[in-house]
Coordinates of C-alpha atoms and ligand atoms in Angstrom, one line a residue:
M208 CA -68.0 -75.7 -13.8
C209 CA -66.9 -77.8 -10.9
G210 CA -69.0 -78.3 -8.0
I211 CA -68.0 -77.7 -4.3
V212 CA -69.4 -78.5 -0.9
G213 CA -68.3 -77.7 2.7
Y214 CA -69.7 -79.1 6.1
K215 CA -69.2 -78.2 9.6
G216 CA -71.5 -79.8 12.3
K217 CA -72.1 -82.5 15.0
N218 CA -72.5 -85.3 12.4
N219 CA -70.1 -87.0 10.1
S220 CA -69.3 -84.7 7.3
I221 CA -68.3 -87.4 4.9
P222 CA -71.6 -88.6 3.8
V223 CA -72.9 -85.1 3.6
L224 CA -70.1 -84.0 1.2
L225 CA -70.3 -87.1 -0.9
N226 CA -74.3 -86.6 -1.2
G227 CA -73.7 -83.0 -2.1
L228 CA -71.0 -83.8 -4.8
K229 CA -73.4 -86.5 -6.3
S230 CA -76.0 -83.9 -6.9
L231 CA -73.3 -81.6 -8.2
E232 CA -72.0 -83.8 -10.7
Y233 CA -73.7 -82.1 -13.5
R234 CA -71.2 -79.4 -13.0
G235 CA -68.4 -81.6 -13.8
Y236 CA -67.2 -85.3 -13.3
D237 CA -63.6 -85.5 -14.4
S238 CA -62.3 -86.1 -10.9
A239 CA -63.5 -85.8 -7.3
G240 CA -62.0 -85.2 -4.1
I241 CA -62.5 -84.7 -0.3
A242 CA -60.5 -83.1 2.5
F243 CA -61.7 -83.7 6.2
V244 CA -60.2 -83.1 9.5
K245 CA -59.1 -86.0 11.6
N246 CA -57.2 -85.7 15.0
K247 CA -56.7 -82.0 14.1
K248 CA -54.8 -82.9 10.8
V249 CA -56.4 -82.5 7.2
K250 CA -56.6 -85.8 5.3
I251 CA -57.1 -85.6 1.7
I252 CA -58.6 -88.4 -0.7
K253 CA -59.0 -87.8 -4.5
N254 CA -59.6 -89.8 -7.4
I255 CA -59.9 -89.6 -11.3
G256 CA -63.6 -90.2 -12.5
R257 CA -67.0 -90.1 -10.7
V258 CA -68.0 -89.4 -7.1
S259 CA -68.9 -93.0 -6.8
I260 CA -65.2 -94.1 -7.4
L261 CA -64.1 -91.6 -4.5
E262 CA -66.8 -93.1 -2.4
S263 CA -65.7 -96.5 -2.8
S264 CA -62.2 -95.4 -1.9
I265 CA -63.0 -93.9 1.5
D266 CA -63.2 -96.2 4.4
S267 CA -66.8 -96.4 5.5
N268 CA -65.6 -96.0 9.3
E269 CA -64.0 -92.5 8.7
F270 CA -65.6 -89.8 10.8
S271 CA -65.1 -86.2 10.8
N272 CA -67.3 -83.4 11.5
I273 CA -65.6 -80.8 9.2
G274 CA -64.7 -81.1 5.7
I275 CA -64.8 -79.8 2.0
A276 CA -65.3 -81.5 -1.2
H277 CA -65.0 -81.0 -4.9
T278 CA -66.3 -82.6 -8.5
R279 CA -64.0 -81.2 -11.3
W280 CA -64.5 -80.2 -15.0
A281 CA -60.7 -79.7 -16.0
T282 CA -60.0 -76.4 -17.3
H283 CA -56.4 -76.0 -16.2
G284 CA -54.2 -79.0 -16.4
K285 CA -55.1 -82.6 -17.4
V286 CA -57.5 -84.9 -15.8
N287 CA -55.3 -86.8 -13.4
K288 CA -55.1 -87.4 -9.5
V289 CA -52.5 -84.7 -8.8
N290 CA -54.6 -81.9 -10.6
A291 CA -58.0 -83.1 -8.8
H292 CA -59.1 -81.0 -5.9
P293 CA -58.8 -80.4 -2.9
H294 CA -55.2 -78.9 -3.2
R295 CA -53.0 -78.2 -0.3
V296 CA -50.1 -75.9 0.1
G297 CA -48.6 -75.1 3.3
K298 CA -51.2 -74.5 5.9
I299 CA -54.0 -74.1 3.3
T300 CA -56.3 -76.7 2.0
L301 CA -59.0 -75.7 -0.6
V302 CA -61.6 -76.6 -3.2
H303 CA -62.1 -74.1 -6.0
N304 CA -64.8 -73.6 -8.7
G305 CA -63.5 -71.0 -11.2
I306 CA -60.6 -69.8 -13.4
I307 CA -57.7 -67.7 -12.3
E308 CA -56.8 -65.8 -15.3
N309 CA -53.4 -64.2 -14.0
Y310 CA -52.0 -67.5 -12.5
D311 CA -48.6 -66.9 -14.3
E312 CA -48.3 -63.3 -12.6
I313 CA -49.2 -64.8 -9.2
K314 CA -46.9 -67.8 -9.7
N315 CA -44.0 -65.3 -10.1
K316 CA -44.5 -64.2 -6.6
L317 CA -44.3 -67.7 -5.5
S318 CA -40.7 -68.7 -6.2
S319 CA -40.1 -70.5 -2.7
Y320 CA -43.0 -72.8 -3.3
K321 CA -42.7 -76.1 -5.0
L322 CA -46.0 -77.0 -6.8
K323 CA -46.9 -80.5 -7.7
S324 CA -49.8 -79.9 -10.1
T325 CA -50.3 -78.0 -13.3
T326 CA -53.5 -76.2 -12.1
D327 CA -54.2 -72.7 -11.4
T328 CA -56.1 -73.7 -8.2
E329 CA -52.8 -74.7 -6.6
I330 CA -51.0 -71.5 -7.5
L331 CA -54.0 -69.7 -5.9
C332 CA -53.8 -72.1 -2.8
A333 CA -50.0 -71.3 -2.5
Y334 CA -50.8 -67.6 -2.9
I335 CA -53.3 -67.7 0.0
D336 CA -50.7 -69.6 2.2
Y337 CA -48.0 -66.8 1.1
L338 CA -50.3 -64.1 2.1
Y339 CA -51.2 -65.8 5.4
S340 CA -47.6 -66.4 6.3
K341 CA -47.2 -62.5 6.3
N342 CA -50.5 -61.6 7.9
H343 CA -52.1 -64.2 10.1
N344 CA -55.5 -62.8 9.6
M345 CA -57.6 -65.0 7.2
L346 CA -60.2 -62.3 6.8
E347 CA -57.8 -59.7 5.6
V348 CA -55.8 -62.3 3.5
L349 CA -59.1 -63.4 1.6
N350 CA -60.2 -59.7 1.2
K351 CA -56.9 -59.1 -0.6
L352 CA -57.8 -61.6 -3.3
K353 CA -60.4 -59.1 -4.9
D354 CA -57.5 -56.8 -5.6
D355 CA -54.9 -59.3 -6.9
I356 CA -56.8 -62.2 -8.5
K357 CA -58.3 -61.7 -12.1
G358 CA -60.9 -64.4 -13.0
S359 CA -63.5 -66.2 -11.1
Y360 CA -63.5 -68.2 -7.8
A361 CA -65.7 -69.9 -5.4
L362 CA -63.4 -71.2 -2.7
V363 CA -64.0 -73.2 0.4
I364 CA -60.9 -73.3 2.7
I365 CA -59.5 -75.2 5.8
N366 CA -56.5 -73.3 7.4
D367 CA -54.5 -75.6 9.9
D368 CA -54.1 -72.8 12.3
E369 CA -58.0 -72.8 12.6
I370 CA -58.7 -76.3 11.9
D371 CA -62.2 -76.1 13.3
S372 CA -63.2 -73.4 11.0
L373 CA -64.2 -73.0 7.3
Y374 CA -63.7 -70.0 5.3
A375 CA -65.2 -69.2 2.1
I376 CA -65.3 -66.4 -0.6
R377 CA -66.8 -66.1 -4.0
K378 CA -66.2 -63.8 -7.1
N379 CA -68.2 -64.5 -10.3
S380 CA -68.7 -68.3 -9.4
P381 CA -71.8 -69.3 -7.2
L382 CA -71.6 -70.2 -3.7
I383 CA -74.4 -70.5 -1.1
V384 CA -74.4 -70.9 2.7
A385 CA -76.9 -72.7 4.6
S386 CA -77.5 -74.0 8.3
N387 CA -79.9 -76.2 10.2
D388 CA -79.9 -76.9 13.8
N389 CA -76.2 -76.0 14.5
E390 CA -75.0 -77.9 11.2
F391 CA -73.3 -75.5 8.5
Y392 CA -73.2 -76.0 4.9
L393 CA -71.7 -74.3 1.7
A394 CA -72.2 -75.5 -1.8
S395 CA -72.2 -74.3 -5.5
D396 CA -76.0 -75.1 -5.7
M397 CA -79.0 -75.7 -3.5
P398 CA -79.7 -79.2 -4.9
A399 CA -76.4 -80.4 -3.0
L400 CA -78.2 -79.4 0.4
I401 CA -81.7 -80.1 -0.3
K402 CA -81.8 -83.3 1.8
Y403 CA -80.9 -81.2 4.8
T404 CA -82.5 -77.8 4.6
N405 CA -84.4 -75.7 2.1
K406 CA -83.3 -72.3 3.6
Y407 CA -80.1 -70.7 2.2
M408 CA -78.3 -67.5 1.8
L409 CA -76.8 -66.3 -1.4
L410 CA -73.3 -64.8 -1.2
D411 CA -72.5 -61.7 -3.3
N412 CA -69.1 -61.2 -5.0
D413 CA -66.2 -60.6 -2.6
E414 CA -68.0 -61.6 0.5
I415 CA -66.3 -63.7 2.9
V416 CA -67.7 -66.4 5.1
K417 CA -66.4 -67.7 8.3
I418 CA -68.1 -70.8 9.6
S419 CA -66.9 -71.7 13.3
D420 CA -69.7 -71.7 16.1
N421 CA -71.9 -70.0 13.7
I422 CA -71.9 -68.5 10.1
Y423 CA -70.4 -65.1 9.9
I424 CA -70.4 -63.1 6.7
Y425 CA -68.3 -60.0 6.0
D426 CA -68.5 -57.5 3.3
K427 CA -65.7 -55.9 1.4
S428 CA -64.9 -53.5 4.3
L429 CA -64.9 -56.7 6.4
K430 CA -67.9 -55.5 8.2
E431 CA -70.1 -58.3 9.6
I432 CA -73.5 -58.4 7.8
N433 CA -76.8 -60.1 7.7
K434 CA -77.9 -61.8 4.7
K435 CA -81.5 -62.6 3.5
I436 CA -82.7 -66.1 4.1
L437 CA -84.1 -67.5 1.2
T438 CA -86.4 -70.6 0.6
F439 CA -85.5 -73.0 -2.1
E440 CA -88.6 -74.0 -4.0
G441 CA -87.4 -77.6 -5.2
T442 CA -87.8 -80.7 -3.3
S443 CA -85.5 -83.8 -2.5
N444 CA -87.4 -85.5 -5.3
D445 CA -85.6 -82.9 -7.8
A446 CA -82.3 -84.4 -6.8
M447 CA -83.6 -88.1 -7.4
K448 CA -84.5 -90.1 -10.5
C449 CA -87.7 -91.2 -9.1
G450 CA -88.1 -94.3 -10.8
Y451 CA -86.8 -93.1 -14.2
E452 CA -83.6 -94.9 -15.7
H453 CA -82.1 -91.5 -16.2
F454 CA -82.6 -87.8 -15.1
M455 CA -83.0 -86.8 -18.9
L456 CA -85.9 -89.1 -19.2
K457 CA -87.4 -87.9 -16.0
E458 CA -87.0 -84.2 -16.8
I459 CA -88.6 -84.7 -20.3
H460 CA -91.6 -86.3 -18.5
E461 CA -91.8 -83.2 -16.3
E462 CA -92.4 -80.8 -19.2
P463 CA -96.1 -80.8 -18.7
K464 CA -95.6 -79.9 -15.0
V465 CA -93.0 -77.1 -16.0
I466 CA -95.5 -75.8 -18.7
N467 CA -98.4 -75.8 -16.1
N468 CA -96.0 -73.7 -13.4
I469 CA -95.3 -71.3 -16.1
L470 CA -98.8 -70.9 -16.8
S471 CA -100.1 -70.6 -13.5
Y472 CA -97.6 -67.9 -12.6
Y473 CA -98.0 -65.7 -15.6
V474 CA -101.5 -66.2 -16.7
T475 CA -104.9 -66.4 -14.9
D476 CA -108.1 -67.3 -16.3
N477 CA -106.7 -67.0 -19.8
H478 CA -105.3 -63.5 -19.2
F479 CA -101.9 -62.2 -18.6
N480 CA -101.8 -61.2 -14.8
E481 CA -99.5 -58.7 -13.4
N482 CA -96.4 -61.0 -13.4
M483 CA -96.1 -60.8 -17.0
P484 CA -94.5 -57.4 -18.0
N485 CA -95.1 -55.9 -21.4
F486 CA -92.2 -54.9 -23.5
K487 CA -94.5 -53.4 -26.4
N488 CA -92.3 -50.2 -26.6
Y489 CA -89.3 -51.9 -27.8
K490 CA -88.9 -52.0 -31.7
E491 CA -86.1 -54.4 -31.9
I492 CA -85.2 -57.5 -30.0
Y493 CA -81.9 -59.2 -29.6
F494 CA -81.7 -62.7 -28.0
V495 CA -78.3 -63.9 -26.7
G496 CA -77.5 -67.3 -25.4
C497 CA -75.4 -70.3 -25.8
G498 CA -76.0 -73.8 -27.2
S499 CA -79.7 -74.7 -26.7
A500 CA -80.4 -71.4 -25.2
A501 CA -79.6 -69.8 -28.6
Y502 CA -81.6 -72.4 -30.4
T503 CA -84.7 -71.8 -28.2
A504 CA -84.3 -68.2 -29.5
D505 CA -83.9 -69.2 -33.1
I506 CA -87.4 -70.8 -32.8
A507 CA -89.0 -68.1 -30.7
K508 CA -87.7 -65.5 -33.2
K509 CA -90.2 -66.7 -35.8
V510 CA -93.1 -66.2 -33.2
F511 CA -91.9 -62.8 -32.5
E512 CA -91.6 -61.9 -36.2
K513 CA -95.1 -63.4 -36.8
Y514 CA -97.1 -62.1 -34.1
V515 CA -95.2 -59.1 -32.7
N516 CA -94.2 -58.0 -36.1
V517 CA -90.7 -56.7 -34.4
K518 CA -87.2 -56.9 -35.8
C519 CA -85.3 -59.9 -34.0
E520 CA -81.8 -61.1 -34.1
V521 CA -80.3 -64.1 -32.3
F522 CA -76.6 -64.0 -31.2
L523 CA -74.4 -66.6 -29.9
A524 CA -73.1 -65.0 -26.7
S525 CA -69.6 -66.1 -27.3
E526 CA -69.7 -64.1 -30.6
Y527 CA -71.7 -61.2 -29.3
R528 CA -69.3 -60.1 -26.9
Y529 CA -66.7 -59.2 -29.6
Q530 CA -68.8 -57.9 -32.4
K531 CA -70.0 -54.4 -33.1
H532 CA -73.7 -53.6 -32.3
F533 CA -76.1 -51.2 -33.9
Y534 CA -78.7 -51.0 -31.3
T535 CA -80.9 -48.1 -30.6
K536 CA -82.7 -46.8 -27.5
K537 CA -85.7 -49.1 -28.5
T538 CA -83.6 -52.2 -28.5
L539 CA -84.3 -54.8 -25.8
V540 CA -81.7 -57.5 -25.3
I541 CA -82.9 -60.8 -23.8
F542 CA -80.4 -63.1 -22.2
I543 CA -81.5 -66.7 -22.0
S544 CA -79.8 -69.1 -19.5
Q545 CA -80.9 -72.2 -17.7
S546 CA -78.0 -71.9 -15.1
G547 CA -77.7 -68.1 -15.0
E548 CA -73.9 -68.7 -14.7
T549 CA -72.8 -69.2 -18.4
A550 CA -69.6 -67.1 -18.5
D551 CA -70.2 -65.8 -22.2
T552 CA -73.8 -65.0 -21.6
L553 CA -72.9 -63.1 -18.4
E554 CA -70.2 -61.2 -20.0
A555 CA -72.3 -60.4 -22.9
L556 CA -75.1 -59.1 -20.6
R557 CA -72.3 -56.9 -18.7
I558 CA -71.3 -55.5 -22.1
T559 CA -74.9 -54.5 -23.0
K560 CA -75.5 -52.8 -19.6
N561 CA -72.4 -51.0 -20.1
D562 CA -73.7 -49.8 -23.4
G563 CA -76.7 -48.4 -21.7
I564 CA -79.2 -50.8 -23.4
D565 CA -82.1 -52.5 -21.6
T566 CA -81.7 -56.0 -20.6
L567 CA -83.9 -58.7 -19.7
A568 CA -82.8 -62.2 -18.4
L569 CA -84.7 -65.5 -18.7
V570 CA -83.2 -67.6 -16.1
N571 CA -84.0 -70.9 -14.3
V572 CA -81.6 -70.9 -11.2
V573 CA -83.0 -68.3 -8.8
G574 CA -80.3 -65.8 -7.5
S575 CA -77.8 -66.9 -10.2
S576 CA -75.3 -64.1 -11.6
I577 CA -77.4 -63.5 -14.7
A578 CA -80.6 -63.4 -12.8
R579 CA -79.1 -60.8 -10.4
E580 CA -77.3 -58.6 -13.0
A581 CA -80.0 -58.0 -15.6
D582 CA -82.2 -54.8 -15.5
K583 CA -85.3 -57.3 -15.3
T584 CA -85.3 -61.1 -14.7
L585 CA -88.1 -63.5 -15.5
Y586 CA -87.9 -66.9 -14.1
I587 CA -88.7 -70.0 -16.4
K588 CA -89.7 -72.2 -13.4
A589 CA -88.4 -75.4 -14.7
G590 CA -86.8 -76.5 -11.4
P591 CA -83.5 -78.1 -11.0
E592 CA -82.4 -79.5 -14.2
I593 CA -79.9 -82.4 -13.5
A594 CA -79.1 -84.0 -16.7
V595 CA -76.5 -82.3 -18.6
A596 CA -78.4 -82.0 -21.8
T597 CA -81.1 -79.6 -21.3
T598 CA -84.7 -80.6 -22.0
K599 CA -87.4 -79.3 -19.8
A600 CA -85.5 -75.9 -19.3
F601 CA -85.5 -75.6 -23.1
V602 CA -89.3 -76.0 -23.2
A603 CA -89.6 -73.6 -20.5
Q604 CA -87.6 -70.9 -22.2
Y605 CA -89.3 -71.4 -25.4
M606 CA -92.7 -71.2 -23.7
L607 CA -91.9 -68.1 -21.7
L608 CA -90.6 -66.4 -24.8
T609 CA -93.9 -67.1 -26.6
L610 CA -95.8 -65.6 -23.7
I611 CA -93.7 -62.4 -23.9
A612 CA -94.5 -62.2 -27.6
L613 CA -98.3 -62.8 -27.1
K614 CA -98.3 -60.1 -24.3
M615 CA -96.3 -57.7 -26.5
S616 CA -98.7 -58.3 -29.4
N617 CA -101.7 -57.8 -27.2
N618 CA -102.9 -61.4 -28.2
E619 CA -104.5 -63.5 -25.5
K620 CA -106.5 -65.6 -27.8
Y621 CA -103.7 -68.4 -28.0
L622 CA -103.5 -68.7 -24.1
C623 CA -106.2 -71.4 -24.0
D624 CA -104.3 -73.7 -26.2
Y625 CA -101.3 -74.0 -23.7
K626 CA -103.7 -76.0 -21.5
S627 CA -104.1 -78.8 -24.0
L628 CA -100.3 -79.1 -24.1
E629 CA -100.3 -81.7 -21.0
K630 CA -102.5 -84.2 -22.7
R631 CA -100.7 -83.8 -26.2
L632 CA -97.4 -84.3 -24.7
E633 CA -98.4 -87.4 -22.8
K634 CA -99.3 -88.7 -26.4
V635 CA -95.7 -87.8 -27.4
F636 CA -94.2 -89.7 -24.6
K637 CA -96.2 -92.9 -25.7
I638 CA -94.6 -93.1 -29.0
D639 CA -92.3 -96.2 -29.6
Y640 CA -89.1 -94.3 -30.4
I641 CA -86.8 -97.6 -30.2
K642 CA -88.0 -98.6 -33.7
Y643 CA -86.6 -95.4 -35.0
A644 CA -83.5 -95.2 -32.9
N645 CA -82.7 -98.7 -34.1
K646 CA -82.4 -97.4 -37.5
I647 CA -80.1 -94.6 -36.4
Y648 CA -77.8 -95.7 -33.5
K649 CA -75.3 -97.5 -35.9
S650 CA -74.7 -94.6 -38.0
N651 CA -71.6 -92.3 -37.9
N652 CA -73.5 -89.3 -39.3
A653 CA -77.0 -87.8 -39.2
F654 CA -78.7 -84.8 -40.7
F655 CA -81.7 -82.8 -39.5
I656 CA -83.4 -80.8 -42.2
G657 CA -86.2 -78.2 -42.2
R658 CA -87.1 -74.6 -43.0
Q659 CA -87.8 -71.4 -40.8
I660 CA -89.2 -72.4 -37.5
D661 CA -88.6 -76.1 -38.2
Y662 CA -84.9 -75.4 -39.1
G663 CA -84.4 -73.9 -35.4
L664 CA -85.9 -77.3 -34.2
C665 CA -83.5 -79.1 -36.4
E666 CA -80.6 -77.3 -34.5
E667 CA -81.8 -78.2 -31.3
G668 CA -82.7 -81.9 -32.3
S669 CA -79.2 -82.3 -33.9
L670 CA -77.5 -80.9 -30.9
K671 CA -79.3 -83.3 -28.5
L672 CA -78.4 -86.3 -30.7
K673 CA -74.8 -85.6 -30.9
E674 CA -74.3 -84.5 -27.3
I675 CA -75.4 -87.6 -25.9
S676 CA -75.1 -90.3 -28.7
Y677 CA -71.7 -89.2 -30.2
I678 CA -73.2 -89.5 -33.6
N679 CA -71.9 -86.6 -35.7
S680 CA -75.0 -84.8 -36.8
S681 CA -75.6 -81.6 -38.4
A682 CA -78.7 -79.4 -38.8
F683 CA -79.3 -77.8 -42.3
A684 CA -81.8 -75.5 -43.5
S685 CA -83.3 -77.8 -46.0
G686 CA -82.8 -75.6 -49.2
E687 CA -79.2 -75.5 -48.4
L688 CA -78.5 -79.3 -48.8
K689 CA -77.8 -79.3 -52.5
H690 CA -75.2 -76.5 -52.2
G691 CA -72.8 -78.9 -50.8
T692 CA -73.8 -81.1 -47.9
I693 CA -76.0 -83.4 -50.0
S694 CA -72.7 -85.0 -51.2
L695 CA -72.4 -86.5 -47.6
I696 CA -75.7 -88.7 -48.1
E697 CA -75.0 -92.3 -48.5
N698 CA -77.1 -95.4 -48.3
K699 CA -79.0 -95.3 -45.0
T700 CA -77.6 -92.2 -43.8
P701 CA -80.2 -90.9 -41.3
V702 CA -82.0 -87.6 -42.4
I703 CA -84.6 -86.5 -40.0
S704 CA -86.9 -83.9 -41.5
I705 CA -89.3 -81.7 -39.7
I706 CA -92.4 -79.9 -41.0
T707 CA -94.7 -78.0 -38.8
D708 CA -95.3 -75.1 -40.9
E709 CA -97.8 -75.7 -43.7
D710 CA -96.8 -72.6 -45.8
I711 CA -93.3 -73.9 -46.5
S712 CA -94.3 -77.8 -46.5
L713 CA -94.1 -78.4 -50.2
K714 CA -90.7 -76.9 -50.5
T715 CA -89.3 -78.9 -47.8
I716 CA -91.0 -82.1 -49.2
S717 CA -88.8 -81.5 -52.3
N718 CA -85.7 -81.3 -50.4
I719 CA -86.8 -84.6 -48.5
K720 CA -87.2 -86.3 -51.7
E721 CA -83.8 -85.3 -52.9
V722 CA -82.2 -87.2 -50.1
H723 CA -84.4 -90.0 -50.0
T724 CA -83.8 -90.7 -53.7
R725 CA -80.1 -90.9 -52.9
G726 CA -80.7 -93.7 -50.3
A727 CA -80.9 -91.9 -47.1
Y728 CA -83.2 -93.4 -44.2
S729 CA -85.8 -90.6 -44.2
L730 CA -87.5 -90.1 -40.9
F731 CA -90.3 -87.5 -41.2
I732 CA -91.6 -85.7 -38.1
T733 CA -94.7 -83.6 -38.6
T734 CA -97.7 -82.1 -37.1
L735 CA -99.6 -82.0 -40.6
D736 CA -101.5 -84.7 -42.2
I737 CA -98.8 -85.2 -45.0
D738 CA -98.3 -88.6 -46.7
G739 CA -96.3 -89.6 -49.5
D740 CA -93.3 -91.7 -50.7
F741 CA -90.6 -89.5 -49.5
Y742 CA -90.1 -91.0 -46.0
D743 CA -89.3 -94.5 -44.6
D744 CA -91.0 -93.8 -41.3
K745 CA -93.1 -91.0 -40.1
I746 CA -93.8 -89.5 -36.5
K747 CA -97.1 -87.6 -36.5
V748 CA -97.9 -85.4 -33.4
D749 CA -100.7 -83.2 -32.8
N750 CA -101.4 -80.0 -34.8
I751 CA -102.2 -77.3 -32.1
N752 CA -100.8 -74.0 -33.8
F753 CA -97.7 -72.3 -35.2
I754 CA -96.7 -71.3 -31.6
L755 CA -97.0 -74.4 -29.8
N756 CA -96.2 -77.1 -32.3
P757 CA -92.5 -76.7 -31.6
I758 CA -93.0 -77.9 -28.0
L759 CA -94.5 -81.2 -29.1
V760 CA -91.6 -81.6 -31.7
V761 CA -88.9 -80.8 -29.6
S762 CA -90.0 -83.4 -27.1
V763 CA -89.9 -85.9 -30.0
L764 CA -86.5 -84.9 -30.7
Q765 CA -85.4 -85.2 -27.2
L766 CA -86.8 -88.8 -26.8
L767 CA -85.4 -89.6 -30.1
A768 CA -81.9 -88.7 -29.0
Y769 CA -82.5 -90.3 -25.7
N770 CA -83.3 -93.7 -27.1
V771 CA -80.4 -93.5 -29.7
A772 CA -78.0 -92.9 -26.8
K773 CA -79.6 -95.5 -24.8
L774 CA -79.4 -98.2 -27.6
K775 CA -75.6 -97.2 -27.8
G776 CA -75.2 -97.7 -24.1
E777 CA -73.9 -94.1 -23.4
D778 CA -74.0 -92.3 -20.2
I779 CA -76.7 -90.4 -21.0
D780 CA -76.8 -87.8 -18.0
K781 CA -73.2 -87.2 -18.1
P782 CA -72.0 -87.0 -21.6
R783 CA -68.3 -87.1 -22.0
N784 CA -66.3 -83.7 -21.7
L785 CA -69.5 -81.6 -20.9
A786 CA -70.5 -79.9 -17.7
K787 CA -73.9 -78.2 -17.3
S788 CA -72.8 -75.0 -16.1
V789 CA -70.3 -73.6 -18.5
T790 CA -68.7 -70.9 -16.4
V791 CA -65.5 -70.5 -18.5
E792 CA -65.4 -68.6 -21.8
Ligands
F6R905 C1 -77.4 -78.6 -24.5 C2 -77.2 -77.6 -23.4 C3 -76.3 -76.6 -23.8 C4 -76.8 -75.1 -22.9 C5 -75.8 -74.1 -23.0 C6 -76.3 -72.9 -22.2 O1 -78.1 -79.5 -24.3 O2 -77.8 -77.8 -22.4 O3 -76.1 -76.1 -25.0 O4 -78.1 -74.9 -23.3 O5 -74.6 -74.5 -22.2 O6 -76.5 -73.1 -20.8 P1 -77.3 -72.1 -20.0 O7 -78.7 -72.2 -20.4 O8 -77.1 -72.6 -18.6 O9 -76.7 -70.7 -20.2

């Protein structure tokens, strides 16, 4: 969480930093701030709320060719101006993404400092100033952090004594460096820089960067090193809405493109190509992820069970970390993460590796921590996802999981069906969702019900609705309703039911009837030709097959949630209290 940017170059740093922050707002948007050097002095401006508020408080005539900036998702210390970054103590001004766990212990060493905020970051800032006051060598000071600081940090720093330079260091929080024609950039993520360059370098833990007349990178022994220059596959359109009202809507409409990206990378002429590994020697599969990443696994698990006939279990990463595991040498643990930085998923991966079990990561962000640390990584190729609520990455994760299952079961006959998804999704996009959203948006509660693979879809549909519309929504295995939850059904309570699996359709229909007769507004989403008097409205999508129907339905659920949130006038791309990359536990 939190996004950071740094710039040094011949041009004005302020628009570069503000543009960068705007595309990093998905990482947090509680407050934003900027520090730039003017007449050899550091000037700091910060504000509560969005980057646009910060922007409006900066005089458009300000010019500085060196600066740092931050957009915050509050962890330590309330959302207020004092706690906003950049922080400045003594000669040190910095922005920080991460969390300092042993801040109390560090604070005890700093009795001579009077701190103003309630953040762990200001303590770290004071500590760097304290170390620097004893040893006027910034490289050595920063190198000492790895021994003294517990937690995670990506830092970009200005030191008053080297006012024309920037320093940076990272540990377990992402940071990239880039340059273009004597302009130098630092950022949490590439979309912040795509306007200026598509070449970048990834920093490893504990590497230190100094930017003065050039970029200098040092390893743990303070030896200068050369880093590989990478090319970012995205384009500047990824960071723009391109005519769509929201990034979420744009990203849903990108799902056909994402599906084609995955297909063309892993499949050639309806056969798997060399990019698709075969995991057929594993007898048991664990899936680990958080939020939607775990729900995509809940759905894909049914595909593995049906076609690969392998034992599967899905774990929430935050629970997996603390529970006992009974894996064998034939267990493969698959970690699913769009950002590749989710703290719980990353820690779960480390624990599994430590236990000597094989790990596979399914990740979107290239070069992210999970992508780098897993034994094997497959990219989901969804492109940058800006809206906080995941949509196209969810589809991509599910799709790649199904391809892995088909490869493991040596089953290529379904591959040709994936091609039809594009035109079938176009039909899904044309549905008039507003008429259904109108019957939902005034409700305080909503329920999603389904069985088996459809229950997994309910979990995702319910999460999407609640996170962007703030309607309290729950998913239930439909057979469970009468064991308690049905008491919550009142007149017009929305109950969204899903049936894609014919085998259990009659059972689910009985459960829908139970709520419909009790006055619920029954919205029935299905791929099957089922009619009856158990629903008020029906959304029918194409029936492709067991594996691919979930993709069409999840897209319906995303668009339904989107339209409900839109009717409520909510901030769809940046729901309250959330951030896209959850790097705290
Ligand atoms: C919901 C959503 C979250 C993420 C979860 C995991 O719309 O986006 O539930 O799926 O925070 O994030 P990643 O996939 O980055 O590990």
